[in-house]
């Protein structure tokens, strides 16, 4: 295995689109397989950040292999060993390169240019040797999560994933957040509230930089004047008020600057990308799943439809990530959030053995500040996305 030249000018015009039936234009594919592959992703509406990430992976493959499509199993195992030795990439990231090569090879097979897929064999062999898919949930190191967050390019995507990571809330809880539940201490947000005549809920009105999560209710329940498309599973009878740290605050403000205007009474925080002709701008679970799991997480290589459940990164994975990595001496993060505070933010019911009642009484600003806000802000992990 020796190094070759990186492919250039991937996104020039002139390639034909692959049809939904999976037909590949063999002649165009032969001219430049990588360019053809990337153009298909563009035609499917993949974001610019996704295309750039795929291009970087292809560049790395072509930097370490003469012709990745002609590489055999020995070459690809050698690719892993060399990249692992010469870079700081994780095993999972290198596996992602091979997954991408496998997808390109499948396209070559469809075009009638190859008969087998050595990348698939390399992936299976590495999985068995390196324990890339442990029996428990997949472990993602902080460095890898930071790489993922920096890869995201759309403010909506970054705001959603940072909200999951910083709060550990469920997908349904996120979908039900209204603007009146969010108190961001910033002139931009204050102007948005004034413009749309929104009054903050009493739970957060006296708590700058905080987020209120509604208590439990079923699908179809009318909340804040709107029949909800998703249910809330939060077990706390009066909901939870979660602090917003500087990093999440920046992400939310960045998103709010491009958030489409809506005229619904509830004014949801997270709304669909294109509101034209849609009666309800609020995402339901299926729509969010299509955009962020089938789209973003699949493109990044963290979700595959045919993978085992414990090998997939889903919305609920981020809840586990928040919980596990803020427990003392566990996970991928050195600091820990006190257990009662962590349970309160997660929305667990108070228990006399490990959760003090003062963590669950947020009528008092001083009480909430001392037992929830301060210990949370002192210990919540930071990803440096806006440094």
mmCIF file of C-alpha atoms in Angstrom:
data_model
loop_
_atom_site.group_PDB
_atom_site.id
_atom_site.type_symbol
_atom_site.label_atom_id
_atom_site.label_comp_id
_atom_site.label_asym_id
_atom_site.label_seq_id
_atom_site.Cartn_x
_atom_site.Cartn_y
_atom_site.Cartn_z
ATOM 1 C CA UNK A 1 0.000 0.000 0.000
ATOM 2 C CA UNK A 2 1.470 3.372 -0.935
ATOM 3 C CA UNK A 3 0.071 6.862 -0.952
ATOM 4 C CA UNK A 4 -1.527 8.299 -4.042
ATOM 5 C CA UNK A 5 -2.863 11.707 -5.038
ATOM 6 C CA UNK A 6 -6.029 13.016 -3.400
ATOM 7 C CA UNK A 7 -8.993 13.411 -5.787
ATOM 8 C CA UNK A 8 -9.745 16.991 -6.761
ATOM 9 C CA UNK A 9 -12.591 18.972 -8.237
ATOM 10 C CA UNK A 10 -15.209 16.555 -6.929
ATOM 11 C CA UNK A 11 -18.199 18.783 -7.534
ATOM 12 C CA UNK A 12 -17.800 19.810 -11.155
ATOM 13 C CA UNK A 13 -20.926 19.852 -13.304
ATOM 14 C CA UNK A 14 -21.843 17.190 -15.791
ATOM 15 C CA UNK A 15 -22.878 14.044 -13.932
ATOM 16 C CA UNK A 16 -26.278 12.489 -14.344
ATOM 17 C CA UNK A 17 -28.569 11.756 -11.403
ATOM 18 C CA UNK A 18 -29.128 8.274 -10.067
ATOM 19 C CA UNK A 19 -32.779 7.325 -10.222
ATOM 20 C CA UNK A 20 -34.741 6.142 -7.221
ATOM 21 C CA UNK A 21 -34.472 2.607 -8.598
ATOM 22 C CA UNK A 22 -30.718 2.668 -7.983
ATOM 23 C CA UNK A 23 -29.627 2.705 -11.640
ATOM 24 C CA UNK A 24 -26.057 3.933 -12.136
ATOM 25 C CA UNK A 25 -24.803 5.620 -15.294
ATOM 26 C CA UNK A 26 -21.807 3.357 -15.899
ATOM 27 C CA UNK A 27 -20.107 5.703 -18.350
ATOM 28 C CA UNK A 28 -20.305 8.704 -16.017
ATOM 29 C CA UNK A 29 -19.324 6.623 -12.991
ATOM 30 C CA UNK A 30 -16.188 5.375 -14.774
ATOM 31 C CA UNK A 31 -15.041 8.931 -15.516
ATOM 32 C CA UNK A 32 -14.787 9.822 -11.829
ATOM 33 C CA UNK A 33 -16.452 7.458 -9.296
ATOM 34 C CA UNK A 34 -16.083 9.803 -6.322
ATOM 35 C CA UNK A 35 -17.403 12.807 -8.209
ATOM 36 C CA UNK A 36 -20.365 10.720 -9.376
ATOM 37 C CA UNK A 37 -21.094 9.479 -5.844
ATOM 38 C CA UNK A 38 -21.012 12.980 -4.372
ATOM 39 C CA UNK A 39 -23.264 14.367 -7.096
ATOM 40 C CA UNK A 40 -25.847 11.711 -6.232
ATOM 41 C CA UNK A 41 -25.746 12.840 -2.606
ATOM 42 C CA UNK A 42 -26.181 16.442 -3.735
ATOM 43 C CA UNK A 43 -29.165 15.465 -5.874
ATOM 44 C CA UNK A 44 -30.768 13.858 -2.798
ATOM 45 C CA UNK A 45 -30.579 17.175 -0.974
ATOM 46 C CA UNK A 46 -27.677 16.417 1.353
ATOM 47 C CA UNK A 47 -26.335 19.491 3.163
ATOM 48 C CA UNK A 48 -23.078 21.158 2.142
ATOM 49 C CA UNK A 49 -21.473 20.076 5.420
ATOM 50 C CA UNK A 50 -22.330 16.448 4.677
ATOM 51 C CA UNK A 51 -20.788 16.658 1.193
ATOM 52 C CA UNK A 52 -17.618 18.255 2.564
ATOM 53 C CA UNK A 53 -17.328 15.554 5.225
ATOM 54 C CA UNK A 54 -17.718 12.804 2.628
ATOM 55 C CA UNK A 55 -15.164 14.495 0.397
ATOM 56 C CA UNK A 56 -12.668 14.644 3.286
ATOM 57 C CA UNK A 57 -13.122 10.929 3.893
ATOM 58 C CA UNK A 58 -12.566 10.166 0.213
ATOM 59 C CA UNK A 59 -9.468 12.374 0.186
ATOM 60 C CA UNK A 60 -8.062 10.362 3.097
ATOM 61 C CA UNK A 61 -8.796 7.066 1.333
ATOM 62 C CA UNK A 62 -7.082 8.251 -1.841
ATOM 63 C CA UNK A 63 -4.162 9.622 0.161
ATOM 64 C CA UNK A 64 -3.393 6.209 1.648
ATOM 65 C CA UNK A 65 -4.497 3.914 -1.180
ATOM 66 C CA UNK A 66 -3.532 4.027 -4.866
ATOM 67 C CA UNK A 67 -7.085 3.172 -5.926
ATOM 68 C CA UNK A 68 -9.535 2.395 -3.123
ATOM 69 C CA UNK A 69 -11.919 0.629 -5.522
ATOM 70 C CA UNK A 70 -9.146 -1.809 -6.457
ATOM 71 C CA UNK A 71 -7.943 -2.390 -2.888
ATOM 72 C CA UNK A 72 -8.215 -5.925 -1.504
ATOM 73 C CA UNK A 73 -8.851 -7.054 2.078
ATOM 74 C CA UNK A 74 -5.140 -6.933 2.958
ATOM 75 C CA UNK A 75 -4.855 -3.371 1.590
ATOM 76 C CA UNK A 76 -7.851 -2.208 3.624
ATOM 77 C CA UNK A 77 -6.633 -3.754 6.873
ATOM 78 C CA UNK A 78 -3.308 -2.079 6.148
ATOM 79 C CA UNK A 79 -5.207 1.191 5.664
ATOM 80 C CA UNK A 80 -6.611 0.889 9.170
ATOM 81 C CA UNK A 81 -3.182 0.165 10.692
ATOM 82 C CA UNK A 82 -1.446 3.034 8.881
ATOM 83 C CA UNK A 83 -4.124 5.667 9.531
ATOM 84 C CA UNK A 84 -4.361 4.596 13.169
ATOM 85 C CA UNK A 85 -0.584 4.967 13.552
ATOM 86 C CA UNK A 86 -0.220 8.293 11.747
ATOM 87 C CA UNK A 87 -3.347 10.180 12.880
ATOM 88 C CA UNK A 88 -5.412 10.680 16.019
ATOM 89 C CA UNK A 89 -8.582 9.300 14.420
ATOM 90 C CA UNK A 90 -10.631 6.875 16.498
ATOM 91 C CA UNK A 91 -11.323 3.306 15.415
ATOM 92 C CA UNK A 92 -14.921 4.311 14.763
ATOM 93 C CA UNK A 93 -13.866 7.187 12.498
ATOM 94 C CA UNK A 94 -11.595 4.919 10.429
ATOM 95 C CA UNK A 95 -14.405 2.390 10.252
ATOM 96 C CA UNK A 96 -16.528 5.225 8.832
ATOM 97 C CA UNK A 97 -14.043 5.606 5.963
ATOM 98 C CA UNK A 98 -14.444 1.931 5.116
ATOM 99 C CA UNK A 99 -18.234 2.171 5.343
ATOM 100 C CA UNK A 100 -18.094 4.981 2.795
ATOM 101 C CA UNK A 101 -15.808 2.946 0.536
ATOM 102 C CA UNK A 102 -18.222 0.038 0.835
ATOM 103 C CA UNK A 103 -21.051 2.315 -0.371
ATOM 104 C CA UNK A 104 -18.942 3.451 -3.333
ATOM 105 C CA UNK A 105 -18.078 -0.165 -4.142
ATOM 106 C CA UNK A 106 -21.762 -1.136 -4.080
ATOM 107 C CA UNK A 107 -22.362 1.567 -6.677
ATOM 108 C CA UNK A 108 -19.541 0.104 -8.797
ATOM 109 C CA UNK A 109 -21.144 -3.346 -8.493
ATOM 110 C CA UNK A 110 -24.501 -1.905 -9.603
ATOM 111 C CA UNK A 111 -22.706 -0.323 -12.580
ATOM 112 C CA UNK A 112 -21.351 -3.770 -13.502
ATOM 113 C CA UNK A 113 -17.736 -2.768 -12.851
ATOM 114 C CA UNK A 114 -17.009 -4.965 -9.824
ATOM 115 C CA UNK A 115 -18.131 -8.355 -8.556
ATOM 116 C CA UNK A 116 -17.258 -8.202 -4.850
ATOM 117 C CA UNK A 117 -16.940 -5.748 -1.971
ATOM 118 C CA UNK A 118 -13.690 -6.184 0.032
ATOM 119 C CA UNK A 119 -14.615 -3.202 2.220
ATOM 120 C CA UNK A 120 -17.526 -5.164 3.696
ATOM 121 C CA UNK A 121 -15.162 -7.972 4.701
ATOM 122 C CA UNK A 122 -12.697 -5.486 6.190
ATOM 123 C CA UNK A 123 -15.454 -3.856 8.274
ATOM 124 C CA UNK A 124 -16.612 -7.234 9.653
ATOM 125 C CA UNK A 125 -13.055 -8.278 10.466
ATOM 126 C CA UNK A 126 -12.253 -5.024 12.250
ATOM 127 C CA UNK A 127 -15.537 -5.210 14.178
ATOM 128 C CA UNK A 128 -14.587 -8.624 15.539
ATOM 129 C CA UNK A 129 -10.980 -7.661 16.326
ATOM 130 C CA UNK A 130 -11.430 -4.177 17.792
ATOM 131 C CA UNK A 131 -14.726 -4.504 19.667
ATOM 132 C CA UNK A 132 -16.074 -1.512 17.751
ATOM 133 C CA UNK A 133 -19.608 -2.556 18.573
ATOM 134 C CA UNK A 134 -19.674 -3.595 22.253
ATOM 135 C CA UNK A 135 -22.747 -5.325 23.717
ATOM 136 C CA UNK A 136 -23.694 -2.163 25.620
ATOM 137 C CA UNK A 137 -24.385 1.180 23.943
ATOM 138 C CA UNK A 138 -21.691 2.456 21.607
ATOM 139 C CA UNK A 139 -19.054 4.544 23.413
ATOM 140 C CA UNK A 140 -18.316 7.896 21.797
ATOM 141 C CA UNK A 141 -15.337 9.753 23.235
ATOM 142 C CA UNK A 142 -15.540 13.501 23.851
ATOM 143 C CA UNK A 143 -13.128 14.198 20.988
ATOM 144 C CA UNK A 144 -15.352 12.275 18.595
ATOM 145 C CA UNK A 145 -18.507 14.051 19.793
ATOM 146 C CA UNK A 146 -16.732 17.393 19.325
ATOM 147 C CA UNK A 147 -15.785 16.316 15.790
ATOM 148 C CA UNK A 148 -19.425 15.491 15.079
ATOM 149 C CA UNK A 149 -20.717 18.830 16.405
ATOM 150 C CA UNK A 150 -18.135 20.770 14.395
ATOM 151 C CA UNK A 151 -19.144 18.792 11.291
ATOM 152 C CA UNK A 152 -22.747 19.990 11.543
ATOM 153 C CA UNK A 153 -23.347 23.008 9.343
ATOM 154 C CA UNK A 154 -27.025 23.949 9.795
ATOM 155 C CA UNK A 155 -27.938 25.965 12.920
ATOM 156 C CA UNK A 156 -31.112 23.882 13.385
ATOM 157 C CA UNK A 157 -29.159 20.633 13.531
ATOM 158 C CA UNK A 158 -26.516 22.037 15.875
ATOM 159 C CA UNK A 159 -29.150 23.539 18.192
ATOM 160 C CA UNK A 160 -31.135 20.293 18.380
ATOM 161 C CA UNK A 161 -28.169 18.031 19.051
ATOM 162 C CA UNK A 162 -26.668 20.415 21.608
ATOM 163 C CA UNK A 163 -30.052 20.591 23.346
ATOM 164 C CA UNK A 164 -30.123 16.794 23.553
ATOM 165 C CA UNK A 165 -26.518 16.662 24.760
ATOM 166 C CA UNK A 166 -26.806 19.449 27.338
ATOM 167 C CA UNK A 167 -30.149 18.443 28.862
ATOM 168 C CA UNK A 168 -30.704 14.729 28.298
ATOM 169 C CA UNK A 169 -34.340 15.367 27.369
ATOM 170 C CA UNK A 170 -36.367 12.935 25.272
ATOM 171 C CA UNK A 171 -37.278 13.593 21.631
ATOM 172 C CA UNK A 172 -40.943 14.106 22.490
ATOM 173 C CA UNK A 173 -40.031 16.646 25.166
ATOM 174 C CA UNK A 174 -37.862 18.539 22.699
ATOM 175 C CA UNK A 175 -40.623 18.606 20.081
ATOM 176 C CA UNK A 176 -43.072 20.100 22.592
ATOM 177 C CA UNK A 177 -40.902 23.038 23.666
ATOM 178 C CA UNK A 178 -42.605 26.383 22.968
ATOM 179 C CA UNK A 179 -40.911 29.769 22.811
ATOM 180 C CA UNK A 180 -42.717 30.758 26.008
ATOM 181 C CA UNK A 181 -40.829 27.930 27.752
ATOM 182 C CA UNK A 182 -37.437 29.408 26.870
ATOM 183 C CA UNK A 183 -35.928 32.380 28.711
ATOM 184 C CA UNK A 184 -32.770 33.514 26.921
ATOM 185 C CA UNK A 185 -31.198 36.580 28.470
ATOM 186 C CA UNK A 186 -30.282 38.435 25.274
ATOM 187 C CA UNK A 187 -31.692 41.447 23.368
ATOM 188 C CA UNK A 188 -32.240 39.349 20.242
ATOM 189 C CA UNK A 189 -34.522 36.945 22.067
ATOM 190 C CA UNK A 190 -36.306 39.722 23.880
ATOM 191 C CA UNK A 191 -37.039 41.323 20.488
ATOM 192 C CA UNK A 192 -38.403 37.995 19.170
ATOM 193 C CA UNK A 193 -40.745 37.697 22.155
ATOM 194 C CA UNK A 194 -41.940 41.287 21.726
ATOM 195 C CA UNK A 195 -42.415 40.909 17.981
ATOM 196 C CA UNK A 196 -44.534 37.773 18.392
ATOM 197 C CA UNK A 197 -46.305 38.971 21.565
ATOM 198 C CA UNK A 198 -45.111 36.000 23.633
ATOM 199 C CA UNK A 199 -45.262 35.986 27.416
ATOM 200 C CA UNK A 200 -42.815 33.724 29.228
ATOM 201 C CA UNK A 201 -44.197 31.009 31.447
ATOM 202 C CA UNK A 202 -43.966 31.768 35.192
ATOM 203 C CA UNK A 203 -41.596 28.820 35.712
ATOM 204 C CA UNK A 204 -38.867 30.589 33.708
ATOM 205 C CA UNK A 205 -39.883 34.270 33.687
ATOM 206 C CA UNK A 206 -37.688 35.034 36.718
ATOM 207 C CA UNK A 207 -34.875 32.640 35.741
ATOM 208 C CA UNK A 208 -32.645 34.065 32.976
ATOM 209 C CA UNK A 209 -31.122 31.481 30.644
ATOM 210 C CA UNK A 210 -33.415 28.615 31.523
ATOM 211 C CA UNK A 211 -35.656 26.118 29.734
ATOM 212 C CA UNK A 212 -38.975 24.684 30.953
ATOM 213 C CA UNK A 213 -39.959 21.130 30.026
ATOM 214 C CA UNK A 214 -43.672 20.357 30.293
ATOM 215 C CA UNK A 215 -44.852 17.563 32.628
ATOM 216 C CA UNK A 216 -46.207 14.296 31.245
ATOM 217 C CA UNK A 217 -49.091 14.293 28.757
ATOM 218 C CA UNK A 218 -50.332 12.001 25.980
ATOM 219 C CA UNK A 219 -50.421 12.480 22.209
ATOM 220 C CA UNK A 220 -53.451 14.583 21.280
ATOM 221 C CA UNK A 221 -53.470 16.597 24.508
ATOM 222 C CA UNK A 222 -54.106 20.321 24.033
ATOM 223 C CA UNK A 223 -51.238 22.277 25.583
ATOM 224 C CA UNK A 224 -50.866 26.034 25.283
ATOM 225 C CA UNK A 225 -53.788 26.091 22.846
ATOM 226 C CA UNK A 226 -52.394 23.446 20.508
ATOM 227 C CA UNK A 227 -53.219 19.757 20.066
ATOM 228 C CA UNK A 228 -49.878 17.997 20.396
ATOM 229 C CA UNK A 229 -48.504 15.590 17.804
ATOM 230 C CA UNK A 230 -46.055 14.027 20.290
ATOM 231 C CA UNK A 231 -46.435 13.056 23.912
ATOM 232 C CA UNK A 232 -44.295 14.057 26.897
ATOM 233 C CA UNK A 233 -42.912 11.336 29.177
ATOM 234 C CA UNK A 234 -41.527 13.613 31.914
ATOM 235 C CA UNK A 235 -42.574 12.077 35.230
ATOM 236 C CA UNK A 236 -42.297 15.251 37.301
ATOM 237 C CA UNK A 237 -45.759 16.532 38.158
ATOM 238 C CA UNK A 238 -44.830 20.191 37.554
ATOM 239 C CA UNK A 239 -42.164 19.755 34.865
ATOM 240 C CA UNK A 240 -38.502 20.777 35.068
ATOM 241 C CA UNK A 241 -36.599 24.027 34.696
ATOM 242 C CA UNK A 242 -33.188 23.335 33.139
ATOM 243 C CA UNK A 243 -30.356 25.902 33.030
ATOM 244 C CA UNK A 244 -29.043 27.000 29.637
ATOM 245 C CA UNK A 245 -25.257 27.314 29.560
ATOM 246 C CA UNK A 246 -23.325 29.685 27.290
ATOM 247 C CA UNK A 247 -22.691 27.071 24.584
ATOM 248 C CA UNK A 248 -26.324 26.036 24.243
ATOM 249 C CA UNK A 249 -27.404 29.669 24.484
ATOM 250 C CA UNK A 250 -25.234 30.565 21.498
ATOM 251 C CA UNK A 251 -26.570 27.607 19.490
ATOM 252 C CA UNK A 252 -30.190 28.535 20.201
ATOM 253 C CA UNK A 253 -29.643 32.192 19.293
ATOM 254 C CA UNK A 254 -27.878 31.196 16.076
ATOM 255 C CA UNK A 255 -30.860 29.020 15.159
ATOM 256 C CA UNK A 256 -33.468 31.602 16.168
ATOM 257 C CA UNK A 257 -31.914 34.107 13.771
ATOM 258 C CA UNK A 258 -32.891 31.884 10.828
ATOM 259 C CA UNK A 259 -35.983 30.205 12.315
ATOM 260 C CA UNK A 260 -39.040 30.635 10.062
ATOM 261 C CA UNK A 261 -41.799 32.838 11.451
ATOM 262 C CA UNK A 262 -44.905 30.937 12.534
ATOM 263 C CA UNK A 263 -48.404 32.143 13.386
ATOM 264 C CA UNK A 264 -49.554 29.294 15.632
ATOM 265 C CA UNK A 265 -50.757 30.134 19.119
ATOM 266 C CA UNK A 266 -48.184 27.930 20.844
ATOM 267 C CA UNK A 267 -45.164 29.163 18.819
ATOM 268 C CA UNK A 268 -42.968 26.011 18.833
ATOM 269 C CA UNK A 269 -39.224 26.420 19.299
ATOM 270 C CA UNK A 270 -38.147 23.893 16.655
ATOM 271 C CA UNK A 271 -40.071 24.079 13.388
ATOM 272 C CA UNK A 272 -39.944 22.471 9.965
ATOM 273 C CA UNK A 273 -37.514 23.736 7.377
ATOM 274 C CA UNK A 274 -40.068 24.584 4.697
ATOM 275 C CA UNK A 275 -43.412 25.782 6.070
ATOM 276 C CA UNK A 276 -45.108 26.451 2.732
ATOM 277 C CA UNK A 277 -48.481 24.764 2.595
ATOM 278 C CA UNK A 278 -48.091 23.101 6.007
ATOM 279 C CA UNK A 279 -50.836 23.587 8.571
ATOM 280 C CA UNK A 280 -48.644 22.773 11.571
ATOM 281 C CA UNK A 281 -45.049 23.986 11.607
ATOM 282 C CA UNK A 282 -44.129 21.789 14.584
ATOM 283 C CA UNK A 283 -42.178 18.623 13.886
ATOM 284 C CA UNK A 284 -43.681 15.261 14.798
ATOM 285 C CA UNK A 285 -41.293 12.458 15.672
ATOM 286 C CA UNK A 286 -41.369 10.958 12.177
ATOM 287 C CA UNK A 287 -40.317 14.191 10.501
ATOM 288 C CA UNK A 288 -37.487 14.822 12.949
ATOM 289 C CA UNK A 289 -36.376 11.219 12.583
ATOM 290 C CA UNK A 290 -36.311 11.527 8.787
ATOM 291 C CA UNK A 291 -34.209 14.682 8.849
ATOM 292 C CA UNK A 292 -31.787 13.938 11.674
ATOM 293 C CA UNK A 293 -31.509 10.155 11.923
ATOM 294 C CA UNK A 294 -32.114 8.944 8.354
ATOM 295 C CA UNK A 295 -30.343 12.095 7.156
ATOM 296 C CA UNK A 296 -27.670 13.540 9.451
ATOM 297 C CA UNK A 297 -26.740 10.566 11.661
ATOM 298 C CA UNK A 298 -26.839 8.126 8.755
ATOM 299 C CA UNK A 299 -24.616 10.382 6.649
ATOM 300 C CA UNK A 300 -22.146 10.655 9.512
ATOM 301 C CA UNK A 301 -22.018 6.873 9.858
ATOM 302 C CA UNK A 302 -23.635 6.641 13.284
ATOM 303 C CA UNK A 303 -26.866 5.017 12.147
ATOM 304 C CA UNK A 304 -27.572 2.205 9.711
ATOM 305 C CA UNK A 305 -31.048 0.699 9.270
ATOM 306 C CA UNK A 306 -29.818 -2.910 9.416
ATOM 307 C CA UNK A 307 -27.515 -2.488 12.420
ATOM 308 C CA UNK A 308 -28.320 -3.940 15.828
ATOM 309 C CA UNK A 309 -30.032 -1.539 18.224
ATOM 310 C CA UNK A 310 -26.968 -1.227 20.460
ATOM 311 C CA UNK A 311 -24.867 -0.176 17.463
ATOM 312 C CA UNK A 312 -27.092 2.772 16.508
ATOM 313 C CA UNK A 313 -26.969 6.381 17.648
ATOM 314 C CA UNK A 314 -30.562 7.557 18.043
ATOM 315 C CA UNK A 315 -32.161 10.503 19.846
ATOM 316 C CA UNK A 316 -32.364 8.434 23.035
ATOM 317 C CA UNK A 317 -28.638 7.736 22.811
ATOM 318 C CA UNK A 318 -27.961 11.390 23.658
ATOM 319 C CA UNK A 319 -30.057 11.053 26.834
ATOM 320 C CA UNK A 320 -27.818 8.190 27.920
ATOM 321 C CA UNK A 321 -24.756 10.182 26.894
ATOM 322 C CA UNK A 322 -25.781 13.098 29.111
ATOM 323 C CA UNK A 323 -26.654 10.867 32.066
ATOM 324 C CA UNK A 324 -23.733 8.446 31.955
ATOM 325 C CA UNK A 325 -21.022 11.007 31.313
ATOM 326 C CA UNK A 326 -22.029 13.257 34.204
ATOM 327 C CA UNK A 327 -21.932 10.524 36.819
ATOM 328 C CA UNK A 328 -18.933 10.407 39.106
ATOM 329 C CA UNK A 329 -15.922 8.469 37.760
ATOM 330 C CA UNK A 330 -17.864 7.166 34.767
ATOM 331 C CA UNK A 331 -17.998 7.854 31.075
ATOM 332 C CA UNK A 332 -15.810 10.085 28.911
ATOM 333 C CA UNK A 333 -15.895 13.234 31.041
ATOM 334 C CA UNK A 334 -13.930 14.057 34.200
ATOM 335 C CA UNK A 335 -16.493 16.185 36.065
ATOM 336 C CA UNK A 336 -19.842 15.064 37.469
ATOM 337 C CA UNK A 337 -23.193 16.702 38.179
ATOM 338 C CA UNK A 338 -24.511 15.895 41.686
ATOM 339 C CA UNK A 339 -26.904 12.945 41.470
ATOM 340 C CA UNK A 340 -29.996 14.778 42.791
ATOM 341 C CA UNK A 341 -29.424 17.605 40.301
ATOM 342 C CA UNK A 342 -28.923 15.109 37.487
ATOM 343 C CA UNK A 343 -32.137 13.282 38.373
ATOM 344 C CA UNK A 344 -34.057 16.559 38.499
ATOM 345 C CA UNK A 345 -32.828 17.635 35.041
ATOM 346 C CA UNK A 346 -33.631 14.198 33.610
ATOM 347 C CA UNK A 347 -37.178 14.568 34.950
ATOM 348 C CA UNK A 348 -37.055 11.607 37.336
ATOM 349 C CA UNK A 349 -39.417 11.586 40.296
ATOM 350 C CA UNK A 350 -37.798 12.576 43.617
ATOM 351 C CA UNK A 351 -36.723 9.700 45.834
ATOM 352 C CA UNK A 352 -35.977 10.178 49.506
ATOM 353 C CA UNK A 353 -32.843 8.049 49.375
ATOM 354 C CA UNK A 354 -30.921 9.997 46.755
ATOM 355 C CA UNK A 355 -32.828 13.144 45.716
ATOM 356 C CA UNK A 356 -33.445 16.052 48.090
ATOM 357 C CA UNK A 357 -36.766 17.853 47.971
ATOM 358 C CA UNK A 358 -35.094 21.246 47.471
ATOM 359 C CA UNK A 359 -33.930 20.135 44.012
ATOM 360 C CA UNK A 360 -37.574 19.709 43.063
ATOM 361 C CA UNK A 361 -38.928 23.037 44.286
ATOM 362 C CA UNK A 362 -38.318 25.709 41.651
ATOM 363 C CA UNK A 363 -40.809 28.321 42.778
ATOM 364 C CA UNK A 364 -37.916 30.013 44.599
ATOM 365 C CA UNK A 365 -35.173 31.537 42.453
ATOM 366 C CA UNK A 366 -32.579 31.193 45.227
ATOM 367 C CA UNK A 367 -33.482 27.564 45.825
ATOM 368 C CA UNK A 368 -33.313 26.657 42.126
ATOM 369 C CA UNK A 369 -30.079 28.629 41.692
ATOM 370 C CA UNK A 370 -28.329 26.897 44.585
ATOM 371 C CA UNK A 371 -29.450 23.322 43.940
ATOM 372 C CA UNK A 372 -29.914 23.155 40.176
ATOM 373 C CA UNK A 373 -28.419 26.069 38.251
ATOM 374 C CA UNK A 374 -25.055 26.496 40.004
ATOM 375 C CA UNK A 375 -24.019 22.815 40.237
ATOM 376 C CA UNK A 376 -25.180 22.249 36.662
ATOM 377 C CA UNK A 377 -23.298 25.186 35.128
ATOM 378 C CA UNK A 378 -20.177 24.347 37.122
ATOM 379 C CA UNK A 379 -20.007 20.761 35.899
ATOM 380 C CA UNK A 380 -21.788 20.371 32.540
ATOM 381 C CA UNK A 381 -19.429 19.304 29.763
ATOM 382 C CA UNK A 382 -18.220 21.824 27.177
ATOM 383 C CA UNK A 383 -17.530 20.993 23.531
ATOM 384 C CA UNK A 384 -15.863 24.249 22.437
ATOM 385 C CA UNK A 385 -18.088 24.550 19.354
ATOM 386 C CA UNK A 386 -17.984 28.361 19.450
ATOM 387 C CA UNK A 387 -14.463 28.888 20.802
#
